[in-house]
PDB file of C-alpha atoms in Angstrom:
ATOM      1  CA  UNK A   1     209.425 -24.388 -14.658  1.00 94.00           C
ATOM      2  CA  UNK A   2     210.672 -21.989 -17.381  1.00 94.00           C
ATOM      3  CA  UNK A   3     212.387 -18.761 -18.248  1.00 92.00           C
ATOM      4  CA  UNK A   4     211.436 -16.987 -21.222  1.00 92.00           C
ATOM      5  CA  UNK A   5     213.292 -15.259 -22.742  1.00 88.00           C
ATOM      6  CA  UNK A   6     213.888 -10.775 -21.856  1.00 86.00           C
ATOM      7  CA  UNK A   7     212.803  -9.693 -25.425  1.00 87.00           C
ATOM      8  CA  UNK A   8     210.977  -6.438 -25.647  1.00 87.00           C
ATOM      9  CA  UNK A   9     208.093  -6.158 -27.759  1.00 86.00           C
ATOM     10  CA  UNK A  10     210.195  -3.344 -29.819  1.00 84.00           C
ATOM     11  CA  UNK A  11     213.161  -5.697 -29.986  1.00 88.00           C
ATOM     12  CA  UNK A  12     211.369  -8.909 -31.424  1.00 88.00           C
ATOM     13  CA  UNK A  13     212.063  -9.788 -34.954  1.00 88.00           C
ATOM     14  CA  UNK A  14     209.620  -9.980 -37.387  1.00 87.00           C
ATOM     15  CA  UNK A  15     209.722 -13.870 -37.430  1.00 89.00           C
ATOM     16  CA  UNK A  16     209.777 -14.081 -33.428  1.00 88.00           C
ATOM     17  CA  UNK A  17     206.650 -11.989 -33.359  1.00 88.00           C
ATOM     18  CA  UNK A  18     205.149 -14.202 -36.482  1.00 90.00           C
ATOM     19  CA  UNK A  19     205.939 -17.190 -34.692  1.00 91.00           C
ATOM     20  CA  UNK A  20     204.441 -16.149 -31.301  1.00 89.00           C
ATOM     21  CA  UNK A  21     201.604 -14.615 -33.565  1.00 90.00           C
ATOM     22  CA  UNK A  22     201.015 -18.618 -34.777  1.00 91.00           C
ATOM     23  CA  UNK A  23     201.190 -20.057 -30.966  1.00 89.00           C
ATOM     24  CA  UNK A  24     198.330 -18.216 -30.198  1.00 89.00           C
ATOM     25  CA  UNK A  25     195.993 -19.080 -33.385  1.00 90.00           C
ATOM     26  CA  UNK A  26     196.948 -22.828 -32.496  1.00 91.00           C
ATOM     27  CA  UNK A  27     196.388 -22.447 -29.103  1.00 93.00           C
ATOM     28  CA  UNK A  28     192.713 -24.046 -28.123  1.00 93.00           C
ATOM     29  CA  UNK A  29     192.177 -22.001 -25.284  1.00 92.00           C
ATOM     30  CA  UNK A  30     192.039 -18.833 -27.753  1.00 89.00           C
ATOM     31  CA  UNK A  31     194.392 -16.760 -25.610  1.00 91.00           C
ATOM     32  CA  UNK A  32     194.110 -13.390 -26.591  1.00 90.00           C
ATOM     33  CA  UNK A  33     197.313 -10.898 -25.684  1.00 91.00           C
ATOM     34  CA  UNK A  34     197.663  -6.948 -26.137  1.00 91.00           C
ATOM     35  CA  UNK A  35     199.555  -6.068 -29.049  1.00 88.00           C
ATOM     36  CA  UNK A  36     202.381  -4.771 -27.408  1.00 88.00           C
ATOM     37  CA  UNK A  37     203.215  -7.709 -24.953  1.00 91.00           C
ATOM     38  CA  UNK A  38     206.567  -8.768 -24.827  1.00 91.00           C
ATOM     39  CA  UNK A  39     208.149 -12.363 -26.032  1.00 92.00           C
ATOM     40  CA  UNK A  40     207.190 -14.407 -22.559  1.00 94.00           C
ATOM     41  CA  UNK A  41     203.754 -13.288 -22.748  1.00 94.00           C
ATOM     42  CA  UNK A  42     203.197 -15.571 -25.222  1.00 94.00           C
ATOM     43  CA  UNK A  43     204.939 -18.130 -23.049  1.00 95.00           C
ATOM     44  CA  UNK A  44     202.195 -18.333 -20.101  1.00 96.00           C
ATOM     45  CA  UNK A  45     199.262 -20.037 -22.771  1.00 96.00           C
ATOM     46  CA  UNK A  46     201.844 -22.485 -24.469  1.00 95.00           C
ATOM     47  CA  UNK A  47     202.427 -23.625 -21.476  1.00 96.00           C
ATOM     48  CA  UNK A  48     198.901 -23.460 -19.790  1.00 97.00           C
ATOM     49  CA  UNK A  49     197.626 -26.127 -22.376  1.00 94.00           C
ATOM     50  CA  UNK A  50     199.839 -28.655 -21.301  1.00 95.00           C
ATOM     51  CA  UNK A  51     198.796 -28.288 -18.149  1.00 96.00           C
ATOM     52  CA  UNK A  52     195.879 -30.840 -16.189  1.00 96.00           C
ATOM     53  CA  UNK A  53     193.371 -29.112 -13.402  1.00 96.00           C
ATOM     54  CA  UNK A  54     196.068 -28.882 -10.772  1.00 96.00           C
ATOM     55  CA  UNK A  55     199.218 -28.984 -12.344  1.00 97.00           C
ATOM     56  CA  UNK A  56     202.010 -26.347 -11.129  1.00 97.00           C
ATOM     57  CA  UNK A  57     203.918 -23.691 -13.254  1.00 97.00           C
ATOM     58  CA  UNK A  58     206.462 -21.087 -12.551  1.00 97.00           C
ATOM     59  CA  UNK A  59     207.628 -18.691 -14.718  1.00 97.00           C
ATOM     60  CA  UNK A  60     211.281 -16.343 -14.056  1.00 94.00           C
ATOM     61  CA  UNK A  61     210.277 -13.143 -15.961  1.00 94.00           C
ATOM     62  CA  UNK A  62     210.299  -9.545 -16.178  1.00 91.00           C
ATOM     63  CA  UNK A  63     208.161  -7.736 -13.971  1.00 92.00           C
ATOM     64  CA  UNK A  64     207.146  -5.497 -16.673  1.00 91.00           C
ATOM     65  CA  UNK A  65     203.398  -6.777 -16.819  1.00 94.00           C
ATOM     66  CA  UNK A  66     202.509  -6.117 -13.481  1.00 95.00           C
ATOM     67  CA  UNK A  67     201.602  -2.550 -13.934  1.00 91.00           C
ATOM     68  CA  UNK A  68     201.867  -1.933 -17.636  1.00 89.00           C
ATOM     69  CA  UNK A  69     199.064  -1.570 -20.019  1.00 87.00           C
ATOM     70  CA  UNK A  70     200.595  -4.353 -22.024  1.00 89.00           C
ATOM     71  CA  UNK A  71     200.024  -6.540 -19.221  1.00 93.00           C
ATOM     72  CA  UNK A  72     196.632  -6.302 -18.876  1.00 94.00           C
ATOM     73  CA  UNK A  73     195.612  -9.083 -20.903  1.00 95.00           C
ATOM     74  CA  UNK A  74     198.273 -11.625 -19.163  1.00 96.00           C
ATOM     75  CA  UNK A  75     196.678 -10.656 -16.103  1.00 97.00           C
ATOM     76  CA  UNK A  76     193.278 -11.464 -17.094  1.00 96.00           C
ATOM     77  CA  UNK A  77     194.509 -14.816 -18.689  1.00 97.00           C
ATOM     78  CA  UNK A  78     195.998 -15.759 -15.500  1.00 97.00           C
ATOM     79  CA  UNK A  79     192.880 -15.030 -13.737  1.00 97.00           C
ATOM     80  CA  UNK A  80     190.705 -17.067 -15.931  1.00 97.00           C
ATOM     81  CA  UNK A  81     193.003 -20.053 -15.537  1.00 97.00           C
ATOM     82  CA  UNK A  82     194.780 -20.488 -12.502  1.00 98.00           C
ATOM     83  CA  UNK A  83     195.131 -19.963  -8.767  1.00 98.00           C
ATOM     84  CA  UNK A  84     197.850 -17.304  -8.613  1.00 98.00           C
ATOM     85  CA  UNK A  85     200.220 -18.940  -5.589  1.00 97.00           C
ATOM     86  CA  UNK A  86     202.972 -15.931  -5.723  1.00 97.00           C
ATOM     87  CA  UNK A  87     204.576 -13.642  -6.942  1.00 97.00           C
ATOM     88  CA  UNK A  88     207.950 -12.945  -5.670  1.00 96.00           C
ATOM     89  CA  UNK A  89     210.634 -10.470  -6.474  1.00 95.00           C
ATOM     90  CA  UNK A  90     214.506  -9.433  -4.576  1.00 93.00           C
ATOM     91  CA  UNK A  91     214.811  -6.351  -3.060  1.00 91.00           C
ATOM     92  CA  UNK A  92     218.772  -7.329  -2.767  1.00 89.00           C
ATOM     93  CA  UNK A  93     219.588  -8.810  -5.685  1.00 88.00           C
ATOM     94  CA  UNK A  94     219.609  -9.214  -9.831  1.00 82.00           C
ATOM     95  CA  UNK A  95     218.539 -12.952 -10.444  1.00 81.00           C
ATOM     96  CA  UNK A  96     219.963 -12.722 -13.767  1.00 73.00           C
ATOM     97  CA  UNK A  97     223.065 -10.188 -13.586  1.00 64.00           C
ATOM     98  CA  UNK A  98     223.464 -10.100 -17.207  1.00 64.00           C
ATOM     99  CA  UNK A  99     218.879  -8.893 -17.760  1.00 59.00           C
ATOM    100  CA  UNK A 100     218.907  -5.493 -17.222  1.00 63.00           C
ATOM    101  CA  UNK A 101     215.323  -6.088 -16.010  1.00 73.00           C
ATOM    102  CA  UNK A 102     213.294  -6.456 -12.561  1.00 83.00           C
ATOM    103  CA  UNK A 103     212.962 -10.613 -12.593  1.00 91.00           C
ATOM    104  CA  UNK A 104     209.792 -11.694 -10.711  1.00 95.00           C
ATOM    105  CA  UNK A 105     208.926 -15.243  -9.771  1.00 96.00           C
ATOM    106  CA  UNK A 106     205.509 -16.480 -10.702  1.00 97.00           C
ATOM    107  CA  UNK A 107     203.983 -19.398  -9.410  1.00 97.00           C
ATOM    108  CA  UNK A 108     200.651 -20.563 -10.604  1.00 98.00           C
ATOM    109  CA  UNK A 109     198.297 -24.076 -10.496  1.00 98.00           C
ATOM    110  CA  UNK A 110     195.781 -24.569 -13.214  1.00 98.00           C
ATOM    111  CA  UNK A 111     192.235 -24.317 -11.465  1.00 97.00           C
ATOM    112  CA  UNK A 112     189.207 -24.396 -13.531  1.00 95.00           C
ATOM    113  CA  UNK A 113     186.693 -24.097 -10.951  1.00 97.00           C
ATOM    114  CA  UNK A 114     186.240 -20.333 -10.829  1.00 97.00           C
ATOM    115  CA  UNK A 115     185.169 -20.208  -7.259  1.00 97.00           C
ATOM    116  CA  UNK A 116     188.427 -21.458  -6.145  1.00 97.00           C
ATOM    117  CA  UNK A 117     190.206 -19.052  -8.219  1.00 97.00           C
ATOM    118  CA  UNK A 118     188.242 -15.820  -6.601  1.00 97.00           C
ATOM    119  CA  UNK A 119     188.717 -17.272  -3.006  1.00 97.00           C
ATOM    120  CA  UNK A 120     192.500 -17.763  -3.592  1.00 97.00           C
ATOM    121  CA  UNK A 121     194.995 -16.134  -1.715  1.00 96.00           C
ATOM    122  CA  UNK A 122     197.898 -14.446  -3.576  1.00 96.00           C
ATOM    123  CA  UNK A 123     200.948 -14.758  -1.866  1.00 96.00           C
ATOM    124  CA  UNK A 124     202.651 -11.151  -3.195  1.00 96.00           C
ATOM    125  CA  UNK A 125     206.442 -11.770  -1.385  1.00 96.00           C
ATOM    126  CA  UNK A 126     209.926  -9.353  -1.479  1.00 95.00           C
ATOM    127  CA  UNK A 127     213.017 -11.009  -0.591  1.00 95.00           C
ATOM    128  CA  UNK A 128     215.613  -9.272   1.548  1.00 94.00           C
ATOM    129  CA  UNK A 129     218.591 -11.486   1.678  1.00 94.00           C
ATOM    130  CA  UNK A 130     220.584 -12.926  -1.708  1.00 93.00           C
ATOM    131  CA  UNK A 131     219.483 -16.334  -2.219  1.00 92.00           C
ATOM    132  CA  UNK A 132     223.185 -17.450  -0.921  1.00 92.00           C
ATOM    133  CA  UNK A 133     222.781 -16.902   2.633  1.00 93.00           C
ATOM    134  CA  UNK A 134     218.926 -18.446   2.447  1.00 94.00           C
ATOM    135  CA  UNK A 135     219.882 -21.801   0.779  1.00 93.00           C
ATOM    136  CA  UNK A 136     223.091 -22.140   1.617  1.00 92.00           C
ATOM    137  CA  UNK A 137     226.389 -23.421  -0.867  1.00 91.00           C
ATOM    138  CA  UNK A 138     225.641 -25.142  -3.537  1.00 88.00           C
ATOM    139  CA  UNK A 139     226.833 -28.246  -2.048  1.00 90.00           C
ATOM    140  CA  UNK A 140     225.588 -27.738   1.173  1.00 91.00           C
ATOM    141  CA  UNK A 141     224.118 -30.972   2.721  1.00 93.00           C
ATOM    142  CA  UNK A 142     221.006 -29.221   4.225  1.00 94.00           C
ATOM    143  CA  UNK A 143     220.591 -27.164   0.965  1.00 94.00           C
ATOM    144  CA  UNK A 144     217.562 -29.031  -0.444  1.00 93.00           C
ATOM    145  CA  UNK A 145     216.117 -29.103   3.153  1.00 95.00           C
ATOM    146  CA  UNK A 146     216.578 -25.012   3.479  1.00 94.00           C
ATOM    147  CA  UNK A 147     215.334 -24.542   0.037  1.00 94.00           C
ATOM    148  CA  UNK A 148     211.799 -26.469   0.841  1.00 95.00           C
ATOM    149  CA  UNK A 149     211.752 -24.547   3.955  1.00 94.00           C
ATOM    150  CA  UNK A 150     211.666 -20.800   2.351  1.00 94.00           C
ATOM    151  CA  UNK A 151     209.523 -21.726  -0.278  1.00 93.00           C
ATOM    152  CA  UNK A 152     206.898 -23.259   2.389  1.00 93.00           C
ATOM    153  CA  UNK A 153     206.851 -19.818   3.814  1.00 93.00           C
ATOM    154  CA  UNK A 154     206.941 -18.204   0.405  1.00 93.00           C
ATOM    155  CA  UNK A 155     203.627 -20.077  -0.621  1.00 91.00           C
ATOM    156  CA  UNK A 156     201.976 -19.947   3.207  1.00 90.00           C
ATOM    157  CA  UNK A 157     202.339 -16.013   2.917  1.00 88.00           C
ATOM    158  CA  UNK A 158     204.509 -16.002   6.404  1.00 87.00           C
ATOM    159  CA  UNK A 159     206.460 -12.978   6.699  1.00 92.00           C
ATOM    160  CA  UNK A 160     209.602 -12.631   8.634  1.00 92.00           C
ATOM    161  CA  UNK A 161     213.181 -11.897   8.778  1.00 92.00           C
ATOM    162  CA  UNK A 162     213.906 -13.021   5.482  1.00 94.00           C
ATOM    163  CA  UNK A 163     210.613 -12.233   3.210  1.00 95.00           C
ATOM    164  CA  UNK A 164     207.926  -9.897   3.711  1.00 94.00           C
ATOM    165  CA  UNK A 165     204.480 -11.421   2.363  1.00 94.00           C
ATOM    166  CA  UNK A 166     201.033 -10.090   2.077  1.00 93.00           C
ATOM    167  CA  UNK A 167     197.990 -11.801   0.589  1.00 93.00           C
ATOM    168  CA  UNK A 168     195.255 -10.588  -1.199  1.00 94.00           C
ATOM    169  CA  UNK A 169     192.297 -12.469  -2.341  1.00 95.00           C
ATOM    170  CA  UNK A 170     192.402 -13.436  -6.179  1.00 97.00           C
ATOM    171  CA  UNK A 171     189.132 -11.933  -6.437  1.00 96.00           C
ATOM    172  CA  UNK A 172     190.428  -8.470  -6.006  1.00 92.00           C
ATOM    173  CA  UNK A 173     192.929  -8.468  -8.486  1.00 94.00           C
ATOM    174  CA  UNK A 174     191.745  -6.632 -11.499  1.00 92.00           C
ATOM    175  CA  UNK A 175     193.492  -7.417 -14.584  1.00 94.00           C
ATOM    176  CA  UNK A 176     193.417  -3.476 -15.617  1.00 89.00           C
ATOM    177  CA  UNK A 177     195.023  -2.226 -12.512  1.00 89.00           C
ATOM    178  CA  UNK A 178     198.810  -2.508 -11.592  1.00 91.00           C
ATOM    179  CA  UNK A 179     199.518  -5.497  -9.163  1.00 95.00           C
ATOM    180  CA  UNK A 180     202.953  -3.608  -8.188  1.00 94.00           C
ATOM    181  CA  UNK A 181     201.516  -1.957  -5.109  1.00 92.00           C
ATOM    182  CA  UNK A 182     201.287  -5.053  -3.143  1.00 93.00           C
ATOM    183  CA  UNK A 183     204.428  -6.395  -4.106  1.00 93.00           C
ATOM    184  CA  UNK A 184     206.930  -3.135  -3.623  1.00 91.00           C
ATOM    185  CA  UNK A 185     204.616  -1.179  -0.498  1.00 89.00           C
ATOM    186  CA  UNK A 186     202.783  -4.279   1.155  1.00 88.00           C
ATOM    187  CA  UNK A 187     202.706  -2.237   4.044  1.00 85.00           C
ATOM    188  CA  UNK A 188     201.502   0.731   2.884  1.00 87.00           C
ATOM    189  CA  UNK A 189     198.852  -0.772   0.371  1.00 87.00           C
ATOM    190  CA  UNK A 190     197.398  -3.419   3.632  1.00 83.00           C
ATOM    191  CA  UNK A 191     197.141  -0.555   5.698  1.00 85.00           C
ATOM    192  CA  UNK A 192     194.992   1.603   3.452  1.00 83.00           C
ATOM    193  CA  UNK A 193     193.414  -1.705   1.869  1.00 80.00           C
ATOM    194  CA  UNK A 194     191.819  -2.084   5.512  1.00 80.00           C
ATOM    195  CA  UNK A 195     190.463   1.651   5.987  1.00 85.00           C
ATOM    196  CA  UNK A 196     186.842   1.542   5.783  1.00 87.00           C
ATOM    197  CA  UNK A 197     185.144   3.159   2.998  1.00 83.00           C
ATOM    198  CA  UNK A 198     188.542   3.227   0.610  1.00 81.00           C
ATOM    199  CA  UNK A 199     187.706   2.769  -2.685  1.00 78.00           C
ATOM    200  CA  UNK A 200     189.672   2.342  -6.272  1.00 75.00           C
ATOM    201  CA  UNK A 201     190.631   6.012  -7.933  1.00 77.00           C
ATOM    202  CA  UNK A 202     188.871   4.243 -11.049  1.00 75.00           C
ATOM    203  CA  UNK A 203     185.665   3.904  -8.886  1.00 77.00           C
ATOM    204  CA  UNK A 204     185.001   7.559  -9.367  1.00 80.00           C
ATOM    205  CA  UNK A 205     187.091   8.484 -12.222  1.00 84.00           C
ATOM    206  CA  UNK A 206     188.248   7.292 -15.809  1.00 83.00           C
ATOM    207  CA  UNK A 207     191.962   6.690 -15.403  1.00 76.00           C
ATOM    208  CA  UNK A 208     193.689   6.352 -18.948  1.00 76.00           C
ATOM    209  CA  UNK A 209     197.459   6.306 -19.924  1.00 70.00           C
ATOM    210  CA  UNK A 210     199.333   9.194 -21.438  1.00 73.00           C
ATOM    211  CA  UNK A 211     201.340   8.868 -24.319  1.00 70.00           C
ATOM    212  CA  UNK A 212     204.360   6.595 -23.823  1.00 67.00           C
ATOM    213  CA  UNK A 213     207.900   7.672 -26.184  1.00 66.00           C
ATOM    214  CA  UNK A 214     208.891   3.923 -26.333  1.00 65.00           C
ATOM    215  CA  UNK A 215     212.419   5.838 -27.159  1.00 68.00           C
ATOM    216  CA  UNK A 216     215.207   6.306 -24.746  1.00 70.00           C
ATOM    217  CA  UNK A 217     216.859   8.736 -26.648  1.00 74.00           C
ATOM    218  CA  UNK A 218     214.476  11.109 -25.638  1.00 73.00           C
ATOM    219  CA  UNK A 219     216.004  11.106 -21.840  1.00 78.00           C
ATOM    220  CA  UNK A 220     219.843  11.387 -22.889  1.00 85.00           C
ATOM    221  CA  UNK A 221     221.833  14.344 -23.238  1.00 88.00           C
ATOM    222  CA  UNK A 222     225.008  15.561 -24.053  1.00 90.00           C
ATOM    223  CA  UNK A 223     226.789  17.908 -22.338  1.00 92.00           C
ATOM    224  CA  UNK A 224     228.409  20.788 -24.612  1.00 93.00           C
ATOM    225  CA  UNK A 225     232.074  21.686 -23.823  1.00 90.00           C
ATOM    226  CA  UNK A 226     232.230  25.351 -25.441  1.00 92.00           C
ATOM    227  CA  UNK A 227     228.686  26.638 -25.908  1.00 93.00           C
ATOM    228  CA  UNK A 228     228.141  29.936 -28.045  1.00 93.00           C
ATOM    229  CA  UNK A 229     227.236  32.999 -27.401  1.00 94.00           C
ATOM    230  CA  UNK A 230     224.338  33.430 -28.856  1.00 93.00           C
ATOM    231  CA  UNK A 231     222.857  30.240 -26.806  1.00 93.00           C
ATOM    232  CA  UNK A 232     224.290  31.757 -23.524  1.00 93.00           C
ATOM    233  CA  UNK A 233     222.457  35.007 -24.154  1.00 92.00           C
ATOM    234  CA  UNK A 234     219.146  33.037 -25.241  1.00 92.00           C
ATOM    235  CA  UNK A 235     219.072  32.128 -21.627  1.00 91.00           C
ATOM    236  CA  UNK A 236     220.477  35.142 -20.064  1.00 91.00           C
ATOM    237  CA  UNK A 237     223.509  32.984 -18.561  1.00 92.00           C
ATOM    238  CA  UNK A 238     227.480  34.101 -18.586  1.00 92.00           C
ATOM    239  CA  UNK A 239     230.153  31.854 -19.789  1.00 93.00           C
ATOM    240  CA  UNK A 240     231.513  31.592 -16.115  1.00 90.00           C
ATOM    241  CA  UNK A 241     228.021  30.260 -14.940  1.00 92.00           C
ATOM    242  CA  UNK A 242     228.220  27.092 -16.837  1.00 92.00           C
ATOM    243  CA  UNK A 243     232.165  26.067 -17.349  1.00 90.00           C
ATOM    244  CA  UNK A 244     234.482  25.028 -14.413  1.00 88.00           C
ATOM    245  CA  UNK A 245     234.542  22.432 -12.278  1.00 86.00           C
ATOM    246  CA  UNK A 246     232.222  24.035  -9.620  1.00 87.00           C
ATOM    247  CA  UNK A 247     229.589  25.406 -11.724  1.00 89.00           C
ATOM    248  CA  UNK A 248     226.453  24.544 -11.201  1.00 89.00           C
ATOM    249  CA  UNK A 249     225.056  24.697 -14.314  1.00 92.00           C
ATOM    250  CA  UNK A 250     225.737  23.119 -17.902  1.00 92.00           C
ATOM    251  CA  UNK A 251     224.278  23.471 -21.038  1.00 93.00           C
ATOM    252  CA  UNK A 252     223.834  20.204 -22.819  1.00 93.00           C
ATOM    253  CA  UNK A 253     222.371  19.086 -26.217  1.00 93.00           C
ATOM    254  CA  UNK A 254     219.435  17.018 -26.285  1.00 89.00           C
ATOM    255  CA  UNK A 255     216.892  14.534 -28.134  1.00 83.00           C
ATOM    256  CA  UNK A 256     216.501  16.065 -31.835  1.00 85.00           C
ATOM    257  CA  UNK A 257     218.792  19.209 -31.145  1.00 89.00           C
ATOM    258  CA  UNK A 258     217.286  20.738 -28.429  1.00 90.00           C
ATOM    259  CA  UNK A 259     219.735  22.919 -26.554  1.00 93.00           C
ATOM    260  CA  UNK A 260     219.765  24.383 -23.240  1.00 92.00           C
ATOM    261  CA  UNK A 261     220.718  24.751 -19.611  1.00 93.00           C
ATOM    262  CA  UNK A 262     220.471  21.818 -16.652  1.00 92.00           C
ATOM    263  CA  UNK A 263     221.978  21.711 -13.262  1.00 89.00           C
ATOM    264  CA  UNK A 264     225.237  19.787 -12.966  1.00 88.00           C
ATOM    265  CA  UNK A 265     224.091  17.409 -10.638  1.00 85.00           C
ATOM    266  CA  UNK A 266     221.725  15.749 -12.672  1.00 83.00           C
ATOM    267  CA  UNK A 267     224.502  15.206 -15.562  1.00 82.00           C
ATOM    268  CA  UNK A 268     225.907  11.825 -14.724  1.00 63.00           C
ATOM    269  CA  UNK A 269     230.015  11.444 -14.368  1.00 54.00           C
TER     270      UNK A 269
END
């Protein structure tokens, strides 16, 4: 059982990256990870080669590499080397209230018999109460009892007031398509997963990502408190239009300079 920890791929150090750089080249099973994965990536092999045909591991992480292009390669390691159990994630609550991440639960057993792997149901599972009410106080006598008892249903797939579970076979799981779907819109993705003749977009088309900024800057903006003239007039817009308390429009200063108008609403107070 671990919890790696929430470092960013643009936030590691150079000697965290070196180090996690090293795992990998010591690693025997030859792990190989996408460039841009972030510090628990390199967690999941460490830990995998410890691990005998059957033995258990579950990971608290960021739910990052579920549908990121990063994330590819962790899927397909997983793939090769385990029976994916579950993959659970709140709807209700942080797990960590100090990550400013999504945390997912992973829970994996080390299978090397392929065939078992493909026929493997994966338990994708949102919780929708904190996990207060489910287990009870801390020192609750029935705690251990209630905990055993949720994640029984967690790993049979069994939906209900508490969780809402679908599985999907292992087998159709690629590694280079986002397993998000299944976790945040079961419903939606069993229902058209079951329509006859429904096929992957990447069946018929070559799906590639668009640039990413990898800078938040880029989305913030500042609003301006006297704007000039000559801006005003670039966008054919009177002083009254923008200033006051119940106009709807503001001009604000953006990533590298960029000036112009937005509509109040979208300015957060």
């Amino acid at each position: 059982i671990g919890n790696p920890p929430y470092v960013k791929r643009r936030s590691m150090s150079r000697a965290q990256l070196g180090s996690a750089i090293s795992s990998l080249a010591r690693n025997p099973l030859r792990p190989t990870l996408h460039g841009l994965s972030d510090l628990h990536a390199y967690f999941w092999p460490q830990a995998t080669r410890y691990l005998d045909n059957g033995g258990r591991l579950a990971f608290l992480t960021s739910s990052s590499w579920l549908d990121s292009t990063s994330g590819t390669s962790l899927k397909a390691f997983l793939k090769a080397h385990y029976r994916i159990q579950a993959i659970i994630e709140s709807e209700v609550e942080p797990w960590f209230s100090d990550a400013r991440v999504r945390t997912i639960a992973t829970v994996l057993v080390r299978e090397g018999d392929a065939v078992a792997r493909d026929d493997n149901e994966v338990s994708f599972v949102r919780v929708h109460r904190p996990l207060l009410g489910i287990l009870g106080a801390r020192q609750a006598p029935d705690r251990w009892a209630r905990a055993e008892a949720f994640a029984a249903s967690v790993l049979a797939g069994e939906s209900s007031e508490t969780i809402t579970a679908l599985s999907v076979p292992q087998r159709e799981l690629e590694a280079d398509q986002s397993w998000a779907e299944p976790l945040r819109a079961p419903a939606v993705f069993g229902q058209y997963r079951a329509l006859p003749g429904v096929k992957q977009l990447t069946a018929a088309f070559t799906v590639t990502v668009g640039p990413k900024l990898g800078n938040a800057k880029w989305f913030v903006v500042t609003e301006l408190a006297n704007p000039g003239d000559a801006l005003l007039e670039e966008y054919g817009l009177q002083r009254r239009q923008v200033t006051g308390p119940t106009a709807r429009i503001r001009m604000v200063e953006g990533y590298l300079g960029w000036r112009g108008p937005i509509e109040a609403r979208f300015l957060r107070r």
